[in-house]
mmCIF file of C-alpha atoms in Angstrom:
data_model
loop_
_atom_site.group_PDB
_atom_site.id
_atom_site.type_symbol
_atom_site.label_atom_id
_atom_site.label_comp_id
_atom_site.label_asym_id
_atom_site.label_seq_id
_atom_site.Cartn_x
_atom_site.Cartn_y
_atom_site.Cartn_z
ATOM 1 C CA UNK V 78 -2.362 13.828 8.563
ATOM 2 C CA UNK V 79 -2.313 15.218 12.128
ATOM 3 C CA UNK V 80 -0.095 12.449 13.555
ATOM 4 C CA UNK V 81 3.567 11.726 14.182
ATOM 5 C CA UNK V 82 4.388 8.102 13.351
ATOM 6 C CA UNK V 83 7.168 6.318 15.221
ATOM 7 C CA UNK V 84 8.872 2.935 14.809
ATOM 8 C CA UNK V 85 10.946 1.817 17.770
ATOM 9 C CA UNK V 86 12.663 -1.237 19.195
ATOM 10 C CA UNK V 87 12.435 -2.144 22.887
ATOM 11 C CA UNK V 88 15.508 -3.408 24.720
ATOM 12 C CA UNK V 89 15.707 -7.207 24.581
ATOM 13 C CA UNK V 90 12.990 -7.447 21.905
ATOM 14 C CA UNK V 91 13.615 -8.577 18.335
ATOM 15 C CA UNK V 92 10.763 -6.883 16.483
ATOM 16 C CA UNK V 93 9.612 -3.275 16.062
ATOM 17 C CA UNK V 94 6.710 -1.501 17.736
ATOM 18 C CA UNK V 95 4.667 0.895 15.570
ATOM 19 C CA UNK V 96 3.217 3.871 17.463
ATOM 20 C CA UNK V 97 1.859 7.355 16.848
ATOM 21 C CA UNK V 98 1.227 10.611 18.698
ATOM 22 C CA UNK V 99 -1.501 13.093 17.848
ATOM 23 C CA UNK V 100 -0.474 16.622 16.833
ATOM 24 C CA UNK V 101 2.725 16.964 18.896
ATOM 25 C CA UNK V 102 5.418 14.640 20.215
ATOM 26 C CA UNK V 103 4.516 15.711 23.765
ATOM 27 C CA UNK V 104 1.120 13.977 23.573
ATOM 28 C CA UNK V 105 0.406 10.422 24.716
ATOM 29 C CA UNK V 106 1.756 7.575 22.608
ATOM 30 C CA UNK V 107 -0.706 5.184 20.973
ATOM 31 C CA UNK V 108 0.553 1.683 20.147
ATOM 32 C CA UNK V 109 -0.640 0.693 16.684
ATOM 33 C CA UNK V 110 1.140 -2.637 16.325
ATOM 34 C CA UNK V 111 3.511 -4.550 18.584
ATOM 35 C CA UNK V 112 5.179 -6.995 16.205
ATOM 36 C CA UNK V 113 6.712 -8.867 19.154
ATOM 37 C CA UNK V 114 3.216 -9.999 20.137
ATOM 38 C CA UNK V 115 2.339 -11.044 16.578
ATOM 39 C CA UNK V 116 5.600 -12.991 16.221
ATOM 40 C CA UNK V 117 5.097 -15.145 19.326
ATOM 41 C CA UNK V 118 5.365 -18.840 18.428
ATOM 42 C CA UNK V 119 6.549 -18.150 14.872
ATOM 43 C CA UNK V 120 9.884 -19.454 13.536
ATOM 44 C CA UNK V 121 10.057 -16.434 11.232
ATOM 45 C CA UNK V 122 7.994 -13.248 11.251
ATOM 46 C CA UNK V 123 8.416 -9.915 9.489
ATOM 47 C CA UNK V 124 6.081 -6.977 8.992
ATOM 48 C CA UNK V 125 6.461 -5.527 5.507
ATOM 49 C CA UNK V 126 4.563 -2.256 5.728
ATOM 50 C CA UNK V 127 1.929 -0.391 7.708
ATOM 51 C CA UNK V 128 -0.573 2.066 6.185
ATOM 52 C CA UNK V 129 -3.236 4.109 7.969
ATOM 53 C CA UNK V 130 -6.514 5.121 6.313
ATOM 54 C CA UNK V 131 -7.180 8.800 5.486
ATOM 55 C CA UNK V 132 -9.629 9.122 8.408
ATOM 56 C CA UNK V 133 -6.928 7.752 10.789
ATOM 57 C CA UNK V 134 -9.259 5.022 12.104
ATOM 58 C CA UNK V 135 -8.124 1.926 10.167
ATOM 59 C CA UNK V 136 -4.759 0.379 9.429
ATOM 60 C CA UNK V 137 -3.424 -2.215 7.030
ATOM 61 C CA UNK V 138 -0.330 -4.218 7.869
ATOM 62 C CA UNK V 139 1.452 -7.004 6.029
ATOM 63 C CA UNK V 140 3.300 -10.005 7.422
ATOM 64 C CA UNK V 141 5.624 -12.689 6.061
ATOM 65 C CA UNK V 142 6.062 -15.973 7.972
ATOM 66 C CA UNK V 143 8.180 -17.799 5.359
ATOM 67 C CA UNK V 144 11.024 -15.381 4.588
ATOM 68 C CA UNK V 145 10.229 -15.174 0.861
ATOM 69 C CA UNK V 146 8.881 -11.607 0.916
ATOM 70 C CA UNK V 147 5.399 -12.832 0.085
ATOM 71 C CA UNK V 148 3.106 -11.015 2.484
ATOM 72 C CA UNK V 149 -0.401 -11.460 3.851
ATOM 73 C CA UNK V 150 -2.387 -8.249 4.271
ATOM 74 C CA UNK V 151 -4.440 -7.765 7.429
ATOM 75 C CA UNK V 152 -6.474 -4.878 8.780
ATOM 76 C CA UNK V 153 -7.011 -3.377 12.230
ATOM 77 C CA UNK V 154 -9.623 -1.009 13.617
ATOM 78 C CA UNK V 155 -7.548 1.551 15.527
ATOM 79 C CA UNK V 156 -10.544 2.815 17.501
ATOM 80 C CA UNK V 157 -11.488 -0.590 18.960
ATOM 81 C CA UNK V 158 -8.232 -2.536 18.551
ATOM 82 C CA UNK V 159 -10.121 -5.235 16.628
ATOM 83 C CA UNK V 160 -8.306 -7.219 13.924
ATOM 84 C CA UNK V 161 -10.741 -7.362 10.999
ATOM 85 C CA UNK V 162 -11.655 -10.610 9.279
ATOM 86 C CA UNK V 163 -10.277 -9.363 5.939
ATOM 87 C CA UNK V 164 -7.144 -11.292 4.940
ATOM 88 C CA UNK V 165 -5.376 -11.064 1.591
ATOM 89 C CA UNK V 166 -2.628 -13.612 0.774
ATOM 90 C CA UNK V 167 0.257 -13.494 -1.720
ATOM 91 C CA UNK V 168 0.970 -9.762 -1.946
ATOM 92 C CA UNK V 169 4.041 -7.531 -2.106
ATOM 93 C CA UNK V 170 3.020 -6.208 1.306
ATOM 94 C CA UNK V 171 2.069 -2.727 0.184
ATOM 95 C CA UNK V 172 -1.459 -1.321 0.478
ATOM 96 C CA UNK V 173 -2.735 2.036 -0.790
ATOM 97 C CA UNK V 174 -5.947 3.454 0.678
ATOM 98 C CA UNK V 175 -8.551 5.190 -1.425
ATOM 99 C CA UNK V 176 -9.981 8.348 0.115
ATOM 100 C CA UNK V 177 -13.279 6.602 0.950
ATOM 101 C CA UNK V 178 -11.546 4.646 3.773
ATOM 102 C CA UNK V 179 -13.200 1.535 2.345
ATOM 103 C CA UNK V 180 -11.108 0.391 -0.617
ATOM 104 C CA UNK V 181 -7.420 -0.522 -0.797
ATOM 105 C CA UNK V 182 -5.198 -1.314 -3.760
ATOM 106 C CA UNK V 183 -2.492 -3.977 -3.516
ATOM 107 C CA UNK V 184 -0.116 -5.986 -5.733
ATOM 108 C CA UNK V 185 0.203 -9.722 -6.309
ATOM 109 C CA UNK V 186 3.315 -11.626 -7.427
ATOM 110 C CA UNK V 187 3.606 -14.354 -10.074
ATOM 111 C CA UNK V 188 5.504 -17.655 -9.742
ATOM 112 C CA UNK V 189 8.838 -15.897 -10.317
ATOM 113 C CA UNK V 190 7.937 -13.330 -7.595
ATOM 114 C CA UNK V 191 7.485 -10.548 -10.159
ATOM 115 C CA UNK V 192 4.976 -7.896 -9.112
ATOM 116 C CA UNK V 193 2.502 -8.153 -11.976
ATOM 117 C CA UNK V 194 -1.122 -7.542 -10.924
ATOM 118 C CA UNK V 195 -2.915 -4.732 -9.074
ATOM 119 C CA UNK V 196 -6.139 -5.605 -7.266
ATOM 120 C CA UNK V 197 -8.760 -3.553 -5.427
ATOM 121 C CA UNK V 198 -10.211 -4.849 -2.153
ATOM 122 C CA UNK V 199 -13.342 -3.577 -0.417
ATOM 123 C CA UNK V 200 -13.270 -3.918 3.366
ATOM 124 C CA UNK V 201 -15.790 -6.424 4.693
ATOM 125 C CA UNK V 202 -15.641 -8.664 1.597
ATOM 126 C CA UNK V 203 -13.729 -11.875 0.942
ATOM 127 C CA UNK V 204 -10.476 -11.447 -0.983
ATOM 128 C CA UNK V 205 -11.773 -13.907 -3.611
ATOM 129 C CA UNK V 206 -14.114 -11.091 -4.699
ATOM 130 C CA UNK V 207 -11.312 -8.569 -5.198
ATOM 131 C CA UNK V 208 -11.264 -6.777 -8.542
ATOM 132 C CA UNK V 209 -8.286 -7.127 -10.888
ATOM 133 C CA UNK V 210 -7.501 -3.536 -11.849
ATOM 134 C CA UNK V 211 -4.359 -4.024 -13.909
ATOM 135 C CA UNK V 212 -2.378 -6.992 -15.258
ATOM 136 C CA UNK V 213 1.163 -6.386 -16.545
ATOM 137 C CA UNK V 214 1.586 -8.990 -19.268
ATOM 138 C CA UNK V 215 5.141 -8.019 -20.262
ATOM 139 C CA UNK V 216 7.417 -10.047 -17.979
ATOM 140 C CA UNK V 217 10.193 -7.463 -18.325
ATOM 141 C CA UNK V 218 8.046 -4.965 -16.384
ATOM 142 C CA UNK V 219 7.206 -4.762 -12.671
ATOM 143 C CA UNK V 220 4.237 -2.855 -11.275
ATOM 144 C CA UNK V 221 3.881 -0.516 -8.320
ATOM 145 C CA UNK V 222 0.901 1.364 -6.864
ATOM 146 C CA UNK V 223 1.120 4.605 -4.884
ATOM 147 C CA UNK V 224 -0.794 7.707 -3.875
ATOM 148 C CA UNK V 225 0.564 11.146 -4.767
ATOM 149 C CA UNK V 226 1.864 13.340 -1.959
ATOM 150 C CA UNK V 227 -1.158 15.590 -2.515
ATOM 151 C CA UNK V 228 -3.332 12.540 -1.603
ATOM 152 C CA UNK V 229 -5.559 13.348 -4.575
ATOM 153 C CA UNK V 230 -4.523 10.625 -7.067
ATOM 154 C CA UNK V 231 -3.660 6.938 -7.094
ATOM 155 C CA UNK V 232 -1.063 5.815 -9.641
ATOM 156 C CA UNK V 233 -0.095 2.452 -11.086
ATOM 157 C CA UNK V 234 3.456 2.450 -12.386
ATOM 158 C CA UNK V 235 4.814 -0.132 -14.850
ATOM 159 C CA UNK V 236 8.596 -0.071 -15.090
ATOM 160 C CA UNK V 237 11.415 -1.906 -16.866
ATOM 161 C CA UNK V 238 15.101 -1.041 -17.091
ATOM 162 C CA UNK V 239 14.547 1.388 -19.988
ATOM 163 C CA UNK V 240 10.859 2.328 -19.923
ATOM 164 C CA UNK V 241 8.020 3.532 -17.688
ATOM 165 C CA UNK V 242 4.259 3.840 -18.023
ATOM 166 C CA UNK V 243 2.096 5.688 -15.485
ATOM 167 C CA UNK V 244 -1.706 5.497 -15.178
ATOM 168 C CA UNK V 245 -3.936 7.192 -12.603
ATOM 169 C CA UNK V 246 -7.396 7.724 -11.120
ATOM 170 C CA UNK V 247 -8.670 10.298 -8.593
ATOM 171 C CA UNK V 248 -8.280 8.875 -5.081
ATOM 172 C CA UNK V 249 -11.880 9.958 -4.431
ATOM 173 C CA UNK V 250 -13.307 7.742 -7.200
ATOM 174 C CA UNK V 251 -12.199 4.099 -7.308
ATOM 175 C CA UNK V 252 -14.559 3.391 -10.218
ATOM 176 C CA UNK V 253 -13.013 5.999 -12.527
ATOM 177 C CA UNK V 254 -11.329 4.946 -15.761
ATOM 178 C CA UNK V 255 -7.545 4.745 -15.482
ATOM 179 C CA UNK V 256 -5.801 7.313 -17.682
ATOM 180 C CA UNK V 257 -2.277 6.917 -19.045
ATOM 181 C CA UNK V 258 0.111 9.857 -18.791
ATOM 182 C CA UNK V 259 2.489 8.628 -21.523
ATOM 183 C CA UNK V 260 2.360 5.182 -23.202
ATOM 184 C CA UNK V 261 5.553 3.155 -22.770
ATOM 185 C CA UNK V 262 8.290 3.448 -25.344
ATOM 186 C CA UNK V 263 11.888 2.225 -25.188
ATOM 187 C CA UNK V 264 14.470 4.561 -23.690
ATOM 188 C CA UNK V 265 11.923 6.827 -21.979
ATOM 189 C CA UNK V 266 11.798 6.666 -18.201
ATOM 190 C CA UNK V 267 9.567 9.067 -16.288
ATOM 191 C CA UNK V 268 7.907 9.652 -12.926
ATOM 192 C CA UNK V 269 4.943 11.799 -11.921
ATOM 193 C CA UNK V 270 3.939 13.875 -8.896
ATOM 194 C CA UNK V 271 0.931 16.134 -8.324
ATOM 195 C CA UNK V 272 0.593 19.598 -6.807
ATOM 196 C CA UNK V 273 -2.486 21.847 -6.951
ATOM 197 C CA UNK V 274 -3.671 21.857 -10.591
ATOM 198 C CA UNK V 275 -0.628 20.306 -12.257
ATOM 199 C CA UNK V 276 1.169 17.014 -12.741
ATOM 200 C CA UNK V 277 4.945 17.376 -12.495
ATOM 201 C CA UNK V 278 6.788 14.927 -14.743
ATOM 202 C CA UNK V 279 10.453 14.047 -14.524
#
């Protein structure tokens, strides 16, 4: 999406620095997130993932201060450097941006740390207002959420050791009804990608 993204460690520093360069690696480096600054004064600190919005102006990042891989999601305005007020606790750390640059999808864990619910958050609102999009009631399944490489669809994947179920919406329409590719059955695992006018299923 017009940028090179770089993760590097500075000599004598414990945590990574997330940067990017526009168009070519010869251009000036922009620091997105210096985890060493965020970790100051913390006994434990880890960034789980970083995701930039489609318009390149906003970024989500997740942090764990307990060491249990339960992450808080935060958001940063990359144009102003401002950390937004939006905070989402108890997530897997992953965030997937819709193409409107306003909504993100994320996953919560249950008491056993199983990824089991997918929520949708609208920037500028309190996380208590987030919409539950999908609840995986079968405790033998974990859930994941991702955007296709084409950037045109958002998928929720439910997976166990012997079965998968994939559902999707267009990334341009967060209010669309989720459609299932193939309902789950035992001994059928599958994954989906998108290119041009086709879904490719393995």
